[in-house]
Amino acid sequence: MAKDQQKEMEQTFINDGFLLAAELSRQSSKAEVIAKIRELYHQIDLLTDSFMDYSQRHGRSMDCRMGCSWCCHQSVFASTHEVLVIEDYLTTHFSSEVLEGVKLAAAKKVGRTKKVSNKDLLKMQGACPLLKNGVCMVYPVRPMACRIYLSSDVKTCIDKYNRPGHKDAKPALFAFMMDAGQFMNYGFVSGLLEKELISNEAPLEWLLEQFLTDRDNFENWLNGKELNQAFEFDQKPD
């Protein structure tokens, strides 16, 4: 793809995400914000279905399946708005005992990931706190990063799981979907910022532990409070 076409495609996805967030207002309710975030997810899911159909017709199929959770043991990052929706889903669908279990699992992982450098954190393995019996507890509202992490060869995912941080251990991911989701989410976050709603990206377990401990997160965020600091990606993994 030519550079001009690449830039045009990127801008299209950014605009799509931005326009969704632009439909919100500073007075939008929690329910309205959640609905808009889920609409963002719905759009990327529709694009995924279309892209997978196209790829299959051209001899390349997706190897991701329910119960396949190799990628759920690596570092997962999510933005403020995404984890607020996850928090709402958890409190709506699960008991307080289950929530406490998720919080403890998150805290345990935080205890490991906050002891290392940002560079080393990107290489670490450890089950996602939301993974239960090989299945995501919040699959309908899973973060964008999980939705666009699509592999055409599960063997490459297993190799990455067995050799975390190794240069040659690279899952056979669909780059188009990775780019599309990242740019749409970037546009959405930019649109939120226009409404003075700050959404910063950080390791999922850090936000889960914080949001399941504190109260009134969503209301505070809608009132313009910055709930978490952004993770520094200045150091790249070897």
Tab-separated table of C-alpha atoms in Angstrom:
chain	number	residue	atom	x	y	z
A	1	MET	CA	0.000	0.000	0.000
A	2	ALA	CA	1.339	3.442	-0.989
A	3	LYS	CA	2.165	5.894	1.802
A	4	ASP	CA	-0.596	8.275	0.739
A	5	GLN	CA	-3.156	5.455	0.805
A	6	GLN	CA	-1.864	4.304	4.187
A	7	LYS	CA	-2.222	7.798	5.635
A	8	GLU	CA	-5.701	8.138	4.177
A	9	MET	CA	-6.752	4.815	5.694
A	10	GLU	CA	-5.334	5.780	9.094
A	11	GLN	CA	-7.148	9.099	9.056
A	12	THR	CA	-10.407	7.410	8.079
A	13	PHE	CA	-10.298	5.134	11.121
A	14	ILE	CA	-9.265	7.986	13.401
A	15	ASN	CA	-12.193	10.039	12.132
A	16	ASP	CA	-14.597	7.142	12.644
A	17	GLY	CA	-13.618	6.883	16.303
A	18	PHE	CA	-13.581	10.634	16.821
A	19	LEU	CA	-17.058	11.127	15.349
A	20	LEU	CA	-18.515	8.501	17.673
A	21	ALA	CA	-17.172	10.308	20.727
A	22	ALA	CA	-18.236	13.658	19.261
A	23	GLU	CA	-21.856	12.540	19.549
A	24	LEU	CA	-21.490	12.669	23.325
A	25	SER	CA	-21.765	15.847	25.373
A	26	ARG	CA	-20.399	17.003	28.714
A	27	GLN	CA	-23.849	16.233	30.100
A	28	SER	CA	-24.010	12.680	28.716
A	29	SER	CA	-25.059	10.061	31.250
A	30	LYS	CA	-23.147	6.954	32.239
A	31	ALA	CA	-25.560	4.826	30.196
A	32	GLU	CA	-25.082	7.015	27.118
A	33	VAL	CA	-21.289	6.816	27.360
A	34	ILE	CA	-21.342	3.035	27.793
A	35	ALA	CA	-23.654	2.705	24.795
A	36	LYS	CA	-21.265	4.777	22.666
A	37	ILE	CA	-18.238	2.718	23.718
A	38	ARG	CA	-20.104	-0.480	22.897
A	39	GLU	CA	-21.010	1.026	19.526
A	40	LEU	CA	-17.299	1.564	18.917
A	41	TYR	CA	-16.708	-2.107	19.712
A	42	HIS	CA	-19.585	-3.127	17.458
A	43	GLN	CA	-18.070	-1.231	14.551
A	44	ILE	CA	-14.676	-2.899	14.929
A	45	ASP	CA	-16.375	-6.291	15.302
A	46	LEU	CA	-18.278	-5.744	12.048
A	47	LEU	CA	-15.033	-4.768	10.343
A	48	THR	CA	-13.363	-7.876	11.760
A	49	ASP	CA	-16.117	-10.134	10.397
A	50	SER	CA	-15.831	-8.550	6.967
A	51	PHE	CA	-12.047	-8.726	6.956
A	52	MET	CA	-12.011	-12.340	8.109
A	53	ASP	CA	-14.449	-13.298	5.358
A	54	TYR	CA	-12.216	-11.607	2.811
A	55	SER	CA	-9.074	-13.255	4.223
A	56	GLN	CA	-10.665	-16.698	4.231
A	57	ARG	CA	-11.656	-16.354	0.587
A	58	HIS	CA	-8.019	-15.569	-0.150
A	59	GLY	CA	-6.621	-18.542	1.736
A	60	ARG	CA	-5.846	-17.091	5.162
A	61	SER	CA	-8.171	-17.917	8.065
A	62	MET	CA	-8.229	-16.734	11.653
A	63	ASP	CA	-7.029	-19.346	14.137
A	64	CYS	CA	-8.563	-17.734	17.250
A	65	ARG	CA	-11.220	-19.830	18.980
A	66	MET	CA	-13.284	-19.753	22.180
A	67	GLY	CA	-11.202	-21.286	24.932
A	68	CYS	CA	-7.918	-20.404	23.217
A	69	SER	CA	-6.245	-18.103	25.716
A	70	TRP	CA	-2.540	-18.075	24.908
A	71	CYS	CA	-2.605	-14.318	24.345
A	72	CYS	CA	-4.419	-13.780	27.661
A	73	HIS	CA	-1.161	-14.395	29.534
A	74	GLN	CA	0.823	-11.498	28.110
A	75	SER	CA	0.747	-7.805	28.963
A	76	VAL	CA	-2.670	-6.350	28.150
A	77	PHE	CA	-3.223	-2.608	28.049
A	78	ALA	CA	-6.518	-0.767	28.231
A	79	SER	CA	-7.708	2.822	28.445
A	80	THR	CA	-9.671	4.451	31.255
A	81	HIS	CA	-12.982	4.409	29.396
A	82	GLU	CA	-12.605	0.716	28.564
A	83	VAL	CA	-11.993	-0.395	32.136
A	84	LEU	CA	-14.855	1.747	33.405
A	85	VAL	CA	-17.143	-0.249	31.114
A	86	ILE	CA	-15.566	-3.485	32.361
A	87	GLU	CA	-16.098	-2.378	35.954
A	88	ASP	CA	-19.761	-1.662	35.220
A	89	TYR	CA	-20.163	-5.046	33.504
A	90	LEU	CA	-18.572	-6.895	36.415
A	91	THR	CA	-20.688	-5.174	39.060
A	92	THR	CA	-23.835	-5.790	36.999
A	93	HIS	CA	-23.265	-9.452	36.127
A	94	PHE	CA	-21.310	-10.913	39.048
A	95	SER	CA	-21.572	-11.202	42.813
A	96	SER	CA	-19.471	-9.263	45.272
A	97	GLU	CA	-17.542	-12.462	46.015
A	98	VAL	CA	-16.587	-12.843	42.350
A	99	LEU	CA	-15.601	-9.187	42.168
A	100	GLU	CA	-13.388	-9.630	45.204
A	101	GLY	CA	-11.729	-12.571	43.473
A	102	VAL	CA	-11.031	-10.484	40.377
A	103	LYS	CA	-9.627	-7.683	42.518
A	104	LEU	CA	-7.341	-10.095	44.368
A	105	ALA	CA	-6.146	-11.618	41.086
A	106	ALA	CA	-5.482	-8.133	39.740
A	107	ALA	CA	-3.624	-7.135	42.909
A	108	LYS	CA	-1.480	-10.258	42.686
A	109	LYS	CA	-0.493	-9.448	39.119
A	110	VAL	CA	0.084	-5.788	40.027
A	111	GLY	CA	2.461	-6.983	42.712
A	112	ARG	CA	4.578	-8.525	39.962
A	113	THR	CA	4.242	-5.977	37.167
A	114	LYS	CA	4.909	-2.889	39.287
A	115	LYS	CA	8.211	-4.316	40.516
A	116	VAL	CA	9.831	-4.336	37.087
A	117	SER	CA	10.786	-1.685	34.556
A	118	ASN	CA	8.329	-0.689	31.847
A	119	LYS	CA	10.586	-2.417	29.337
A	120	ASP	CA	10.558	-5.715	31.244
A	121	LEU	CA	6.814	-5.488	31.939
A	122	LEU	CA	6.134	-5.739	28.196
A	123	LYS	CA	7.850	-9.141	28.181
A	124	MET	CA	6.129	-10.635	31.241
A	125	GLN	CA	3.704	-13.541	31.227
A	126	GLY	CA	0.842	-13.951	33.659
A	127	ALA	CA	-2.832	-14.814	33.374
A	128	CYS	CA	-5.245	-11.925	32.939
A	129	PRO	CA	-7.291	-11.389	36.134
A	130	LEU	CA	-10.422	-11.690	33.983
A	131	LEU	CA	-9.533	-15.140	32.671
A	132	LYS	CA	-11.582	-17.922	34.261
A	133	ASN	CA	-11.293	-21.553	33.121
A	134	GLY	CA	-9.746	-20.383	29.874
A	135	VAL	CA	-12.610	-17.997	29.070
A	136	CYS	CA	-12.819	-14.199	29.341
A	137	MET	CA	-15.332	-13.172	32.009
A	138	VAL	CA	-16.104	-9.889	30.255
A	139	TYR	CA	-15.921	-11.015	26.637
A	140	PRO	CA	-18.751	-8.719	25.379
A	141	VAL	CA	-16.902	-5.658	26.721
A	142	ARG	CA	-13.302	-6.820	26.361
A	143	PRO	CA	-10.858	-3.995	25.483
A	144	MET	CA	-10.003	-2.997	21.944
A	145	ALA	CA	-6.533	-4.528	22.316
A	146	CYS	CA	-8.102	-7.960	22.831
A	147	ARG	CA	-10.566	-7.562	19.935
A	148	ILE	CA	-7.897	-6.776	17.354
A	149	TYR	CA	-5.283	-9.305	18.489
A	150	LEU	CA	-6.138	-11.872	15.830
A	151	SER	CA	-3.810	-14.659	14.758
A	152	SER	CA	-3.756	-16.843	11.670
A	153	ASP	CA	-1.579	-19.498	13.316
A	154	VAL	CA	-2.046	-20.622	16.919
A	155	LYS	CA	1.390	-22.287	16.867
A	156	THR	CA	2.996	-18.853	16.706
A	157	CYS	CA	0.933	-17.760	19.726
A	158	ILE	CA	2.072	-20.793	21.697
A	159	ASP	CA	5.659	-20.031	20.718
A	160	LYS	CA	5.331	-16.482	22.092
A	161	TYR	CA	3.788	-17.875	25.295
A	162	ASN	CA	6.713	-20.285	25.730
A	163	ARG	CA	9.369	-17.715	24.805
A	164	PRO	CA	8.167	-14.361	26.167
A	165	GLY	CA	10.268	-11.428	25.044
A	166	HIS	CA	12.197	-13.445	22.462
A	167	LYS	CA	12.758	-11.523	19.224
A	168	ASP	CA	11.813	-14.470	17.023
A	169	ALA	CA	8.623	-15.329	18.936
A	170	LYS	CA	6.078	-13.333	16.936
A	171	PRO	CA	2.412	-14.301	16.561
A	172	ALA	CA	1.076	-14.305	12.996
A	173	LEU	CA	-1.214	-11.336	13.538
A	174	PHE	CA	-3.403	-9.530	11.031
A	175	ALA	CA	-1.702	-6.137	10.834
A	176	PHE	CA	-4.677	-4.470	9.158
A	177	MET	CA	-6.986	-5.196	12.092
A	178	MET	CA	-4.359	-4.141	14.631
A	179	ASP	CA	-3.965	-0.796	12.856
A	180	ALA	CA	-7.691	-0.264	12.329
A	181	GLY	CA	-8.574	-0.837	15.986
A	182	GLN	CA	-5.710	1.247	17.326
A	183	PHE	CA	-6.556	4.197	15.098
A	184	MET	CA	-10.272	3.996	15.867
A	185	ASN	CA	-9.550	3.912	19.587
A	186	TYR	CA	-7.113	6.815	19.239
A	187	GLY	CA	-9.792	8.833	17.479
A	188	PHE	CA	-12.335	7.942	20.164
A	189	VAL	CA	-9.962	8.968	22.967
A	190	SER	CA	-9.280	12.237	21.141
A	191	GLY	CA	-13.015	12.847	20.866
A	192	LEU	CA	-13.459	12.171	24.575
A	193	LEU	CA	-10.733	14.681	25.360
A	194	GLU	CA	-12.715	17.301	23.453
A	195	LYS	CA	-15.420	16.725	26.095
A	196	GLU	CA	-12.803	17.006	28.864
A	197	LEU	CA	-12.987	13.262	29.502
A	198	ILE	CA	-9.430	11.991	29.949
A	199	SER	CA	-8.742	8.377	29.006
A	200	ASN	CA	-5.192	7.145	29.619
A	201	GLU	CA	-3.763	3.754	28.718
A	202	ALA	CA	-2.196	1.494	31.349
A	203	PRO	CA	-1.807	-2.222	32.156
A	204	LEU	CA	-5.252	-3.746	32.583
A	205	GLU	CA	-4.540	-5.186	36.033
A	206	TRP	CA	-3.436	-1.775	37.371
A	207	LEU	CA	-6.753	-0.220	36.402
A	208	LEU	CA	-8.820	-3.184	37.561
A	209	GLU	CA	-7.314	-3.136	41.034
A	210	GLN	CA	-7.814	0.615	41.303
A	211	PHE	CA	-11.336	0.785	39.902
A	212	LEU	CA	-12.627	-2.182	41.897
A	213	THR	CA	-11.258	-0.611	45.075
A	214	ASP	CA	-12.326	2.996	44.640
A	215	ARG	CA	-15.964	4.060	44.400
A	216	ASP	CA	-17.800	6.477	42.144
A	217	ASN	CA	-15.198	6.086	39.402
A	218	PHE	CA	-17.572	6.633	36.511
A	219	GLU	CA	-19.217	9.676	38.078
A	220	ASN	CA	-15.862	11.233	38.940
A	221	TRP	CA	-14.639	10.641	35.394
A	222	LEU	CA	-17.762	12.180	33.865
A	223	ASN	CA	-17.073	15.211	36.040
A	224	GLY	CA	-13.670	15.622	34.412
A	225	LYS	CA	-11.403	13.827	36.879
A	226	GLU	CA	-8.286	12.108	35.519
A	227	LEU	CA	-8.485	8.672	37.129
A	228	ASN	CA	-5.114	7.196	36.172
A	229	GLN	CA	-1.749	8.137	34.764
A	230	ALA	CA	-0.723	7.041	31.287
A	231	PHE	CA	1.794	4.212	31.006
A	232	GLU	CA	5.123	5.325	29.533
A	233	PHE	CA	5.893	3.386	26.359
A	234	ASP	CA	9.159	5.241	25.782
A	235	GLN	CA	11.202	2.082	26.253
A	236	LYS	CA	10.717	-0.592	23.630
A	237	PRO	CA	11.219	-4.323	24.252
A	238	ASP	CA	14.381	-5.887	22.871
